[in-house]
């Protein structure tokens, strides 16, 4: 199991994605990676029909995103849309949701936020509707730290520029947030980091709800959570690849 002190601590800080001769994944272009991310997160419970969007800023300033018309479990690499920094579609006949304004503003405000993900998720959505921040009860809910902002000024969907801007500014430099009566928002440096944040958030929220239903428990001490949270720096070793392989086994056409 994960140790945060002693001989194993450096593994989370300096691991290499493929230490052996056998590749963990086939070569994947940028659009294939975004399509896989959609499939992977849908399996985690980020699955409100055709709602939800992922944006990934590229090194040239363009942004990749999922189209509005397709659910996360059906889209393929060729469906991923390229946008300019203002949200104009550059290479697709698909549409994108007007609610992407929040993402575009976050990309502008946050140089570190190359990935922005939003959905009305299953377990984090419960806590967003309760307008409460779930405690951390176990290791798998601790990988990204204690602090979880709750944005509680929801006045409607994010099509209006001022509404999305106020939410983007309220996030500050946080890595994730619960949006009261709405859903969850996660940002990250890259897909690996954002993936770990999403799965950690959902696990944390699920466990906290289950413990609450069971009559309550004793959360982990904040100091313990912060020691475990060193995984957040790079993403948990090999997790992204393992979950990507699961999706490839389930439906190899995601790469088309």
PDB file of C-alpha atoms in Angstrom:
ATOM      1  CA  UNK A   1       0.000   0.000   0.000  1.00  0.00           C
ATOM      2  CA  UNK A   2       1.004   3.648  -0.422  1.00  0.00           C
ATOM      3  CA  UNK A   3       3.569   4.988   2.020  1.00  0.00           C
ATOM      4  CA  UNK A   4       4.274   8.678   2.325  1.00  0.00           C
ATOM      5  CA  UNK A   5       7.466   8.549   4.325  1.00  0.00           C
ATOM      6  CA  UNK A   6      10.749   6.690   4.038  1.00  0.00           C
ATOM      7  CA  UNK A   7      12.003   4.660   1.138  1.00  0.00           C
ATOM      8  CA  UNK A   8       8.841   4.820  -1.027  1.00  0.00           C
ATOM      9  CA  UNK A   9       8.148   8.546  -0.786  1.00  0.00           C
ATOM     10  CA  UNK A  10      10.246   9.445  -3.830  1.00  0.00           C
ATOM     11  CA  UNK A  11       8.230   7.124  -6.073  1.00  0.00           C
ATOM     12  CA  UNK A  12       5.300   9.523  -6.140  1.00  0.00           C
ATOM     13  CA  UNK A  13       7.547  12.483  -6.877  1.00  0.00           C
ATOM     14  CA  UNK A  14       9.824  11.110  -9.593  1.00  0.00           C
ATOM     15  CA  UNK A  15       8.108   8.098 -11.163  1.00  0.00           C
ATOM     16  CA  UNK A  16       8.475   7.511 -14.898  1.00  0.00           C
ATOM     17  CA  UNK A  17       5.346   6.614 -16.887  1.00  0.00           C
ATOM     18  CA  UNK A  18       7.018   3.574 -18.456  1.00  0.00           C
ATOM     19  CA  UNK A  19      10.010   2.246 -16.517  1.00  0.00           C
ATOM     20  CA  UNK A  20      10.179  -1.026 -18.458  1.00  0.00           C
ATOM     21  CA  UNK A  21      10.454  -2.069 -22.072  1.00  0.00           C
ATOM     22  CA  UNK A  22       6.767  -2.762 -22.566  1.00  0.00           C
ATOM     23  CA  UNK A  23       4.640   0.318 -23.400  1.00  0.00           C
ATOM     24  CA  UNK A  24       1.693   0.917 -21.097  1.00  0.00           C
ATOM     25  CA  UNK A  25      -0.401   2.379 -23.932  1.00  0.00           C
ATOM     26  CA  UNK A  26      -0.207   2.673 -27.709  1.00  0.00           C
ATOM     27  CA  UNK A  27       0.802   6.025 -29.142  1.00  0.00           C
ATOM     28  CA  UNK A  28      -2.107   8.423 -28.626  1.00  0.00           C
ATOM     29  CA  UNK A  29      -2.613  11.781 -30.297  1.00  0.00           C
ATOM     30  CA  UNK A  30      -4.048  14.689 -28.322  1.00  0.00           C
ATOM     31  CA  UNK A  31      -7.636  14.153 -29.474  1.00  0.00           C
ATOM     32  CA  UNK A  32      -7.512  10.450 -28.625  1.00  0.00           C
ATOM     33  CA  UNK A  33      -6.356  11.316 -25.113  1.00  0.00           C
ATOM     34  CA  UNK A  34      -9.286  13.702 -24.606  1.00  0.00           C
ATOM     35  CA  UNK A  35     -11.763  11.129 -25.930  1.00  0.00           C
ATOM     36  CA  UNK A  36     -10.339   8.517 -23.565  1.00  0.00           C
ATOM     37  CA  UNK A  37     -10.577  10.987 -20.685  1.00  0.00           C
ATOM     38  CA  UNK A  38     -14.285  11.469 -21.394  1.00  0.00           C
ATOM     39  CA  UNK A  39     -14.850   7.711 -21.369  1.00  0.00           C
ATOM     40  CA  UNK A  40     -12.784   7.245 -18.208  1.00  0.00           C
ATOM     41  CA  UNK A  41     -14.565   9.963 -16.233  1.00  0.00           C
ATOM     42  CA  UNK A  42     -17.979   8.825 -17.362  1.00  0.00           C
ATOM     43  CA  UNK A  43     -17.209   5.494 -15.707  1.00  0.00           C
ATOM     44  CA  UNK A  44     -16.377   7.364 -12.484  1.00  0.00           C
ATOM     45  CA  UNK A  45     -19.862   8.885 -12.350  1.00  0.00           C
ATOM     46  CA  UNK A  46     -19.359  12.110 -14.287  1.00  0.00           C
ATOM     47  CA  UNK A  47     -22.296  11.210 -16.469  1.00  0.00           C
ATOM     48  CA  UNK A  48     -25.279  13.560 -16.673  1.00  0.00           C
ATOM     49  CA  UNK A  49     -26.451  12.538 -20.148  1.00  0.00           C
ATOM     50  CA  UNK A  50     -25.023  15.060 -22.662  1.00  0.00           C
ATOM     51  CA  UNK A  51     -24.087  17.579 -19.954  1.00  0.00           C
ATOM     52  CA  UNK A  52     -20.492  18.220 -18.962  1.00  0.00           C
ATOM     53  CA  UNK A  53     -17.405  19.331 -20.812  1.00  0.00           C
ATOM     54  CA  UNK A  54     -13.658  18.920 -20.808  1.00  0.00           C
ATOM     55  CA  UNK A  55     -11.330  21.536 -22.256  1.00  0.00           C
ATOM     56  CA  UNK A  56      -7.617  20.971 -22.796  1.00  0.00           C
ATOM     57  CA  UNK A  57      -5.369  23.865 -23.787  1.00  0.00           C
ATOM     58  CA  UNK A  58      -2.646  22.956 -26.291  1.00  0.00           C
ATOM     59  CA  UNK A  59       0.857  24.402 -26.488  1.00  0.00           C
ATOM     60  CA  UNK A  60      -0.190  26.576 -29.464  1.00  0.00           C
ATOM     61  CA  UNK A  61      -3.041  28.151 -27.468  1.00  0.00           C
ATOM     62  CA  UNK A  62      -5.850  26.212 -29.160  1.00  0.00           C
ATOM     63  CA  UNK A  63      -8.281  24.277 -26.998  1.00  0.00           C
ATOM     64  CA  UNK A  64      -9.665  20.761 -27.445  1.00  0.00           C
ATOM     65  CA  UNK A  65     -13.154  19.951 -26.168  1.00  0.00           C
ATOM     66  CA  UNK A  66     -15.966  17.427 -26.473  1.00  0.00           C
ATOM     67  CA  UNK A  67     -18.927  18.336 -28.718  1.00  0.00           C
ATOM     68  CA  UNK A  68     -22.283  19.295 -27.251  1.00  0.00           C
ATOM     69  CA  UNK A  69     -24.310  16.712 -29.168  1.00  0.00           C
ATOM     70  CA  UNK A  70     -22.548  13.549 -27.976  1.00  0.00           C
ATOM     71  CA  UNK A  71     -22.542  11.790 -24.614  1.00  0.00           C
ATOM     72  CA  UNK A  72     -19.149  11.065 -23.071  1.00  0.00           C
ATOM     73  CA  UNK A  73     -19.472   7.311 -23.569  1.00  0.00           C
ATOM     74  CA  UNK A  74     -20.035   7.472 -27.350  1.00  0.00           C
ATOM     75  CA  UNK A  75     -17.605  10.066 -28.668  1.00  0.00           C
ATOM     76  CA  UNK A  76     -14.400   9.160 -30.479  1.00  0.00           C
ATOM     77  CA  UNK A  77     -11.126  10.920 -31.161  1.00  0.00           C
ATOM     78  CA  UNK A  78     -12.398  12.287 -34.483  1.00  0.00           C
ATOM     79  CA  UNK A  79     -15.325  13.945 -32.681  1.00  0.00           C
ATOM     80  CA  UNK A  80     -13.127  16.112 -30.463  1.00  0.00           C
ATOM     81  CA  UNK A  81     -13.410  19.770 -31.448  1.00  0.00           C
ATOM     82  CA  UNK A  82     -10.593  22.324 -31.733  1.00  0.00           C
ATOM     83  CA  UNK A  83     -11.353  25.878 -30.601  1.00  0.00           C
ATOM     84  CA  UNK A  84      -9.411  29.089 -30.637  1.00  0.00           C
ATOM     85  CA  UNK A  85      -8.899  30.849 -27.304  1.00  0.00           C
ATOM     86  CA  UNK A  86     -12.181  32.750 -27.754  1.00  0.00           C
ATOM     87  CA  UNK A  87     -14.239  29.599 -28.307  1.00  0.00           C
ATOM     88  CA  UNK A  88     -14.543  29.672 -32.106  1.00  0.00           C
ATOM     89  CA  UNK A  89     -14.764  26.192 -33.669  1.00  0.00           C
ATOM     90  CA  UNK A  90     -11.825  25.614 -36.018  1.00  0.00           C
ATOM     91  CA  UNK A  91     -12.202  22.102 -37.394  1.00  0.00           C
ATOM     92  CA  UNK A  92     -15.589  20.495 -36.807  1.00  0.00           C
ATOM     93  CA  UNK A  93     -19.242  20.475 -37.811  1.00  0.00           C
ATOM     94  CA  UNK A  94     -20.218  19.689 -34.210  1.00  0.00           C
ATOM     95  CA  UNK A  95     -21.405  22.391 -31.825  1.00  0.00           C
ATOM     96  CA  UNK A  96     -20.021  23.281 -28.420  1.00  0.00           C
ATOM     97  CA  UNK A  97     -22.087  24.306 -25.412  1.00  0.00           C
ATOM     98  CA  UNK A  98     -22.361  28.034 -24.599  1.00  0.00           C
ATOM     99  CA  UNK A  99     -21.490  27.074 -21.012  1.00  0.00           C
ATOM    100  CA  UNK A 100     -17.859  26.711 -22.124  1.00  0.00           C
ATOM    101  CA  UNK A 101     -17.456  30.374 -21.189  1.00  0.00           C
ATOM    102  CA  UNK A 102     -16.466  29.308 -17.683  1.00  0.00           C
ATOM    103  CA  UNK A 103     -13.703  27.127 -19.102  1.00  0.00           C
ATOM    104  CA  UNK A 104     -12.389  29.793 -21.456  1.00  0.00           C
ATOM    105  CA  UNK A 105     -12.243  32.312 -18.638  1.00  0.00           C
ATOM    106  CA  UNK A 106     -10.449  29.863 -16.365  1.00  0.00           C
ATOM    107  CA  UNK A 107      -7.873  29.164 -19.063  1.00  0.00           C
ATOM    108  CA  UNK A 108      -7.290  32.920 -19.351  1.00  0.00           C
ATOM    109  CA  UNK A 109      -7.127  33.523 -15.594  1.00  0.00           C
ATOM    110  CA  UNK A 110      -5.064  30.450 -14.713  1.00  0.00           C
ATOM    111  CA  UNK A 111      -1.818  29.759 -16.623  1.00  0.00           C
ATOM    112  CA  UNK A 112      -1.565  26.500 -14.644  1.00  0.00           C
ATOM    113  CA  UNK A 113      -5.047  25.308 -15.672  1.00  0.00           C
ATOM    114  CA  UNK A 114      -4.457  23.587 -18.999  1.00  0.00           C
ATOM    115  CA  UNK A 115      -7.325  21.195 -18.262  1.00  0.00           C
ATOM    116  CA  UNK A 116     -10.765  22.249 -17.015  1.00  0.00           C
ATOM    117  CA  UNK A 117     -13.509  19.686 -16.359  1.00  0.00           C
ATOM    118  CA  UNK A 118     -17.104  20.217 -15.293  1.00  0.00           C
ATOM    119  CA  UNK A 119     -20.077  17.923 -14.895  1.00  0.00           C
ATOM    120  CA  UNK A 120     -23.072  17.258 -12.686  1.00  0.00           C
ATOM    121  CA  UNK A 121     -21.419  14.258 -11.113  1.00  0.00           C
ATOM    122  CA  UNK A 122     -23.024  11.493  -9.105  1.00  0.00           C
ATOM    123  CA  UNK A 123     -21.362  11.631  -5.681  1.00  0.00           C
ATOM    124  CA  UNK A 124     -19.843  15.101  -5.620  1.00  0.00           C
ATOM    125  CA  UNK A 125     -23.206  16.307  -6.899  1.00  0.00           C
ATOM    126  CA  UNK A 126     -24.868  15.054  -3.722  1.00  0.00           C
ATOM    127  CA  UNK A 127     -22.571  17.151  -1.548  1.00  0.00           C
ATOM    128  CA  UNK A 128     -22.972  20.128  -3.868  1.00  0.00           C
ATOM    129  CA  UNK A 129     -26.733  19.871  -3.396  1.00  0.00           C
ATOM    130  CA  UNK A 130     -26.300  19.503   0.361  1.00  0.00           C
ATOM    131  CA  UNK A 131     -24.029  22.583   0.222  1.00  0.00           C
ATOM    132  CA  UNK A 132     -21.552  20.760   2.440  1.00  0.00           C
ATOM    133  CA  UNK A 133     -17.908  19.785   2.062  1.00  0.00           C
ATOM    134  CA  UNK A 134     -17.402  16.032   2.650  1.00  0.00           C
ATOM    135  CA  UNK A 135     -14.788  14.904   5.180  1.00  0.00           C
ATOM    136  CA  UNK A 136     -11.918  12.651   4.113  1.00  0.00           C
ATOM    137  CA  UNK A 137     -12.263   9.187   5.620  1.00  0.00           C
ATOM    138  CA  UNK A 138      -9.641   7.088   3.857  1.00  0.00           C
ATOM    139  CA  UNK A 139      -6.468   7.010   1.788  1.00  0.00           C
ATOM    140  CA  UNK A 140      -8.160   7.001  -1.608  1.00  0.00           C
ATOM    141  CA  UNK A 141     -10.075  10.151  -0.719  1.00  0.00           C
ATOM    142  CA  UNK A 142      -6.919  11.923   0.431  1.00  0.00           C
ATOM    143  CA  UNK A 143      -4.684  11.972  -2.638  1.00  0.00           C
ATOM    144  CA  UNK A 144      -5.373  15.622  -3.489  1.00  0.00           C
ATOM    145  CA  UNK A 145      -5.497  17.305  -0.091  1.00  0.00           C
ATOM    146  CA  UNK A 146      -8.047  18.638   2.372  1.00  0.00           C
ATOM    147  CA  UNK A 147      -9.172  21.996   1.016  1.00  0.00           C
ATOM    148  CA  UNK A 148     -12.296  21.788  -1.166  1.00  0.00           C
ATOM    149  CA  UNK A 149     -13.977  25.147  -1.859  1.00  0.00           C
ATOM    150  CA  UNK A 150     -17.765  25.368  -2.031  1.00  0.00           C
ATOM    151  CA  UNK A 151     -19.008  27.995  -4.465  1.00  0.00           C
ATOM    152  CA  UNK A 152     -22.463  28.775  -3.099  1.00  0.00           C
ATOM    153  CA  UNK A 153     -23.604  31.674  -5.268  1.00  0.00           C
ATOM    154  CA  UNK A 154     -25.169  29.665  -8.103  1.00  0.00           C
ATOM    155  CA  UNK A 155     -27.735  31.716 -10.013  1.00  0.00           C
ATOM    156  CA  UNK A 156     -28.166  29.612 -13.139  1.00  0.00           C
ATOM    157  CA  UNK A 157     -26.243  27.940 -15.934  1.00  0.00           C
ATOM    158  CA  UNK A 158     -23.003  29.435 -17.199  1.00  0.00           C
ATOM    159  CA  UNK A 159     -24.099  30.819 -20.576  1.00  0.00           C
ATOM    160  CA  UNK A 160     -23.953  34.393 -19.260  1.00  0.00           C
ATOM    161  CA  UNK A 161     -20.465  35.862 -19.264  1.00  0.00           C
ATOM    162  CA  UNK A 162     -20.725  37.634 -15.925  1.00  0.00           C
ATOM    163  CA  UNK A 163     -22.072  34.507 -14.207  1.00  0.00           C
ATOM    164  CA  UNK A 164     -19.194  32.383 -15.466  1.00  0.00           C
ATOM    165  CA  UNK A 165     -16.609  35.077 -14.748  1.00  0.00           C
ATOM    166  CA  UNK A 166     -17.709  35.425 -11.133  1.00  0.00           C
ATOM    167  CA  UNK A 167     -17.426  31.658 -10.694  1.00  0.00           C
ATOM    168  CA  UNK A 168     -13.981  31.584 -12.334  1.00  0.00           C
ATOM    169  CA  UNK A 169     -12.735  34.397 -10.110  1.00  0.00           C
ATOM    170  CA  UNK A 170     -14.214  32.773  -7.012  1.00  0.00           C
ATOM    171  CA  UNK A 171     -12.258  29.585  -7.693  1.00  0.00           C
ATOM    172  CA  UNK A 172      -9.031  31.546  -7.186  1.00  0.00           C
ATOM    173  CA  UNK A 173      -6.058  29.179  -7.279  1.00  0.00           C
ATOM    174  CA  UNK A 174      -8.019  26.120  -6.091  1.00  0.00           C
ATOM    175  CA  UNK A 175      -7.603  22.777  -7.840  1.00  0.00           C
ATOM    176  CA  UNK A 176     -11.287  21.852  -7.611  1.00  0.00           C
ATOM    177  CA  UNK A 177     -14.609  23.073  -6.235  1.00  0.00           C
ATOM    178  CA  UNK A 178     -18.154  22.043  -5.470  1.00  0.00           C
ATOM    179  CA  UNK A 179     -20.716  24.278  -7.170  1.00  0.00           C
ATOM    180  CA  UNK A 180     -23.718  24.414  -4.849  1.00  0.00           C
ATOM    181  CA  UNK A 181     -26.924  23.049  -6.409  1.00  0.00           C
ATOM    182  CA  UNK A 182     -25.046  22.409  -9.626  1.00  0.00           C
ATOM    183  CA  UNK A 183     -22.082  20.040  -9.779  1.00  0.00           C
ATOM    184  CA  UNK A 184     -18.310  19.893  -9.574  1.00  0.00           C
ATOM    185  CA  UNK A 185     -15.378  21.600 -11.253  1.00  0.00           C
ATOM    186  CA  UNK A 186     -11.787  20.350 -11.514  1.00  0.00           C
ATOM    187  CA  UNK A 187      -8.732  21.957 -13.094  1.00  0.00           C
ATOM    188  CA  UNK A 188      -5.279  20.542 -13.682  1.00  0.00           C
ATOM    189  CA  UNK A 189      -1.912  21.045 -15.307  1.00  0.00           C
ATOM    190  CA  UNK A 190      -2.457  18.051 -17.586  1.00  0.00           C
ATOM    191  CA  UNK A 191      -4.829  15.127 -18.086  1.00  0.00           C
ATOM    192  CA  UNK A 192      -3.022  12.879 -15.614  1.00  0.00           C
ATOM    193  CA  UNK A 193      -3.292  15.378 -12.777  1.00  0.00           C
ATOM    194  CA  UNK A 194      -6.891  16.316 -13.582  1.00  0.00           C
ATOM    195  CA  UNK A 195      -7.877  12.640 -13.775  1.00  0.00           C
ATOM    196  CA  UNK A 196      -6.522  11.930 -10.306  1.00  0.00           C
ATOM    197  CA  UNK A 197      -8.357  14.948  -8.941  1.00  0.00           C
ATOM    198  CA  UNK A 198     -11.665  13.822 -10.413  1.00  0.00           C
ATOM    199  CA  UNK A 199     -11.409  10.225  -9.201  1.00  0.00           C
ATOM    200  CA  UNK A 200     -10.193  11.340  -5.766  1.00  0.00           C
ATOM    201  CA  UNK A 201     -13.057  13.819  -5.457  1.00  0.00           C
ATOM    202  CA  UNK A 202     -15.665  11.223  -6.405  1.00  0.00           C
ATOM    203  CA  UNK A 203     -14.210   8.602  -4.070  1.00  0.00           C
ATOM    204  CA  UNK A 204     -14.043  11.102  -1.217  1.00  0.00           C
ATOM    205  CA  UNK A 205     -17.653  12.143  -1.788  1.00  0.00           C
ATOM    206  CA  UNK A 206     -18.921   8.597  -2.147  1.00  0.00           C
ATOM    207  CA  UNK A 207     -17.165   7.334   0.968  1.00  0.00           C
ATOM    208  CA  UNK A 208     -18.309  10.321   3.031  1.00  0.00           C
ATOM    209  CA  UNK A 209     -21.928   9.763   1.983  1.00  0.00           C
ATOM    210  CA  UNK A 210     -21.722   6.044   2.761  1.00  0.00           C
ATOM    211  CA  UNK A 211     -20.162   6.735   6.170  1.00  0.00           C
ATOM    212  CA  UNK A 212     -22.847   9.333   6.856  1.00  0.00           C
ATOM    213  CA  UNK A 213     -25.582   6.807   6.065  1.00  0.00           C
ATOM    214  CA  UNK A 214     -23.885   4.208   8.260  1.00  0.00           C
ATOM    215  CA  UNK A 215     -24.035   6.521  11.257  1.00  0.00           C
ATOM    216  CA  UNK A 216     -20.814   8.479  10.992  1.00  0.00           C
ATOM    217  CA  UNK A 217     -17.109   7.898  11.511  1.00  0.00           C
ATOM    218  CA  UNK A 218     -13.859   9.630  12.363  1.00  0.00           C
ATOM    219  CA  UNK A 219     -12.263  11.524   9.458  1.00  0.00           C
ATOM    220  CA  UNK A 220      -8.552  11.386   8.793  1.00  0.00           C
ATOM    221  CA  UNK A 221      -6.515  14.117  10.455  1.00  0.00           C
ATOM    222  CA  UNK A 222      -5.658  16.973   8.101  1.00  0.00           C
ATOM    223  CA  UNK A 223      -1.939  16.323   8.569  1.00  0.00           C
ATOM    224  CA  UNK A 224      -2.347  12.729   7.387  1.00  0.00           C
ATOM    225  CA  UNK A 225      -4.347  13.841   4.363  1.00  0.00           C
ATOM    226  CA  UNK A 226      -1.692  16.356   3.383  1.00  0.00           C
ATOM    227  CA  UNK A 227       1.045  13.706   3.562  1.00  0.00           C
ATOM    228  CA  UNK A 228      -0.979  11.438   1.289  1.00  0.00           C
ATOM    229  CA  UNK A 229      -1.685  14.337  -1.069  1.00  0.00           C
ATOM    230  CA  UNK A 230       1.839  14.311  -2.510  1.00  0.00           C
ATOM    231  CA  UNK A 231       0.355  12.125  -5.267  1.00  0.00           C
ATOM    232  CA  UNK A 232      -1.379  15.219  -6.620  1.00  0.00           C
ATOM    233  CA  UNK A 233       1.874  16.630  -7.973  1.00  0.00           C
ATOM    234  CA  UNK A 234       2.096  14.161 -10.870  1.00  0.00           C
ATOM    235  CA  UNK A 235      -1.012  12.036 -10.686  1.00  0.00           C
ATOM    236  CA  UNK A 236      -0.967   8.613  -9.063  1.00  0.00           C
ATOM    237  CA  UNK A 237       1.632   6.410 -10.795  1.00  0.00           C
ATOM    238  CA  UNK A 238       0.225   4.424 -13.727  1.00  0.00           C
ATOM    239  CA  UNK A 239      -3.434   5.054 -12.824  1.00  0.00           C
ATOM    240  CA  UNK A 240      -4.252   7.087 -15.942  1.00  0.00           C
ATOM    241  CA  UNK A 241      -2.770   4.406 -18.191  1.00  0.00           C
ATOM    242  CA  UNK A 242      -4.604   1.592 -16.422  1.00  0.00           C
ATOM    243  CA  UNK A 243      -7.954   3.315 -16.748  1.00  0.00           C
ATOM    244  CA  UNK A 244      -7.227   4.180 -20.386  1.00  0.00           C
ATOM    245  CA  UNK A 245      -6.458   0.516 -21.124  1.00  0.00           C
ATOM    246  CA  UNK A 246      -9.787  -0.441 -19.570  1.00  0.00           C
ATOM    247  CA  UNK A 247     -11.599   1.827 -22.001  1.00  0.00           C
ATOM    248  CA  UNK A 248      -9.568   0.550 -24.948  1.00  0.00           C
ATOM    249  CA  UNK A 249     -10.463  -3.030 -24.065  1.00  0.00           C
ATOM    250  CA  UNK A 250     -14.111  -2.068 -23.753  1.00  0.00           C
ATOM    251  CA  UNK A 251     -14.273  -0.117 -27.054  1.00  0.00           C
ATOM    252  CA  UNK A 252     -11.174   0.234 -29.233  1.00  0.00           C
ATOM    253  CA  UNK A 253     -13.149   2.452 -31.630  1.00  0.00           C
ATOM    254  CA  UNK A 254     -12.628   5.362 -29.222  1.00  0.00           C
ATOM    255  CA  UNK A 255      -9.355   5.988 -31.072  1.00  0.00           C
ATOM    256  CA  UNK A 256     -11.018   6.398 -34.473  1.00  0.00           C
TER     257      UNK A 256
END
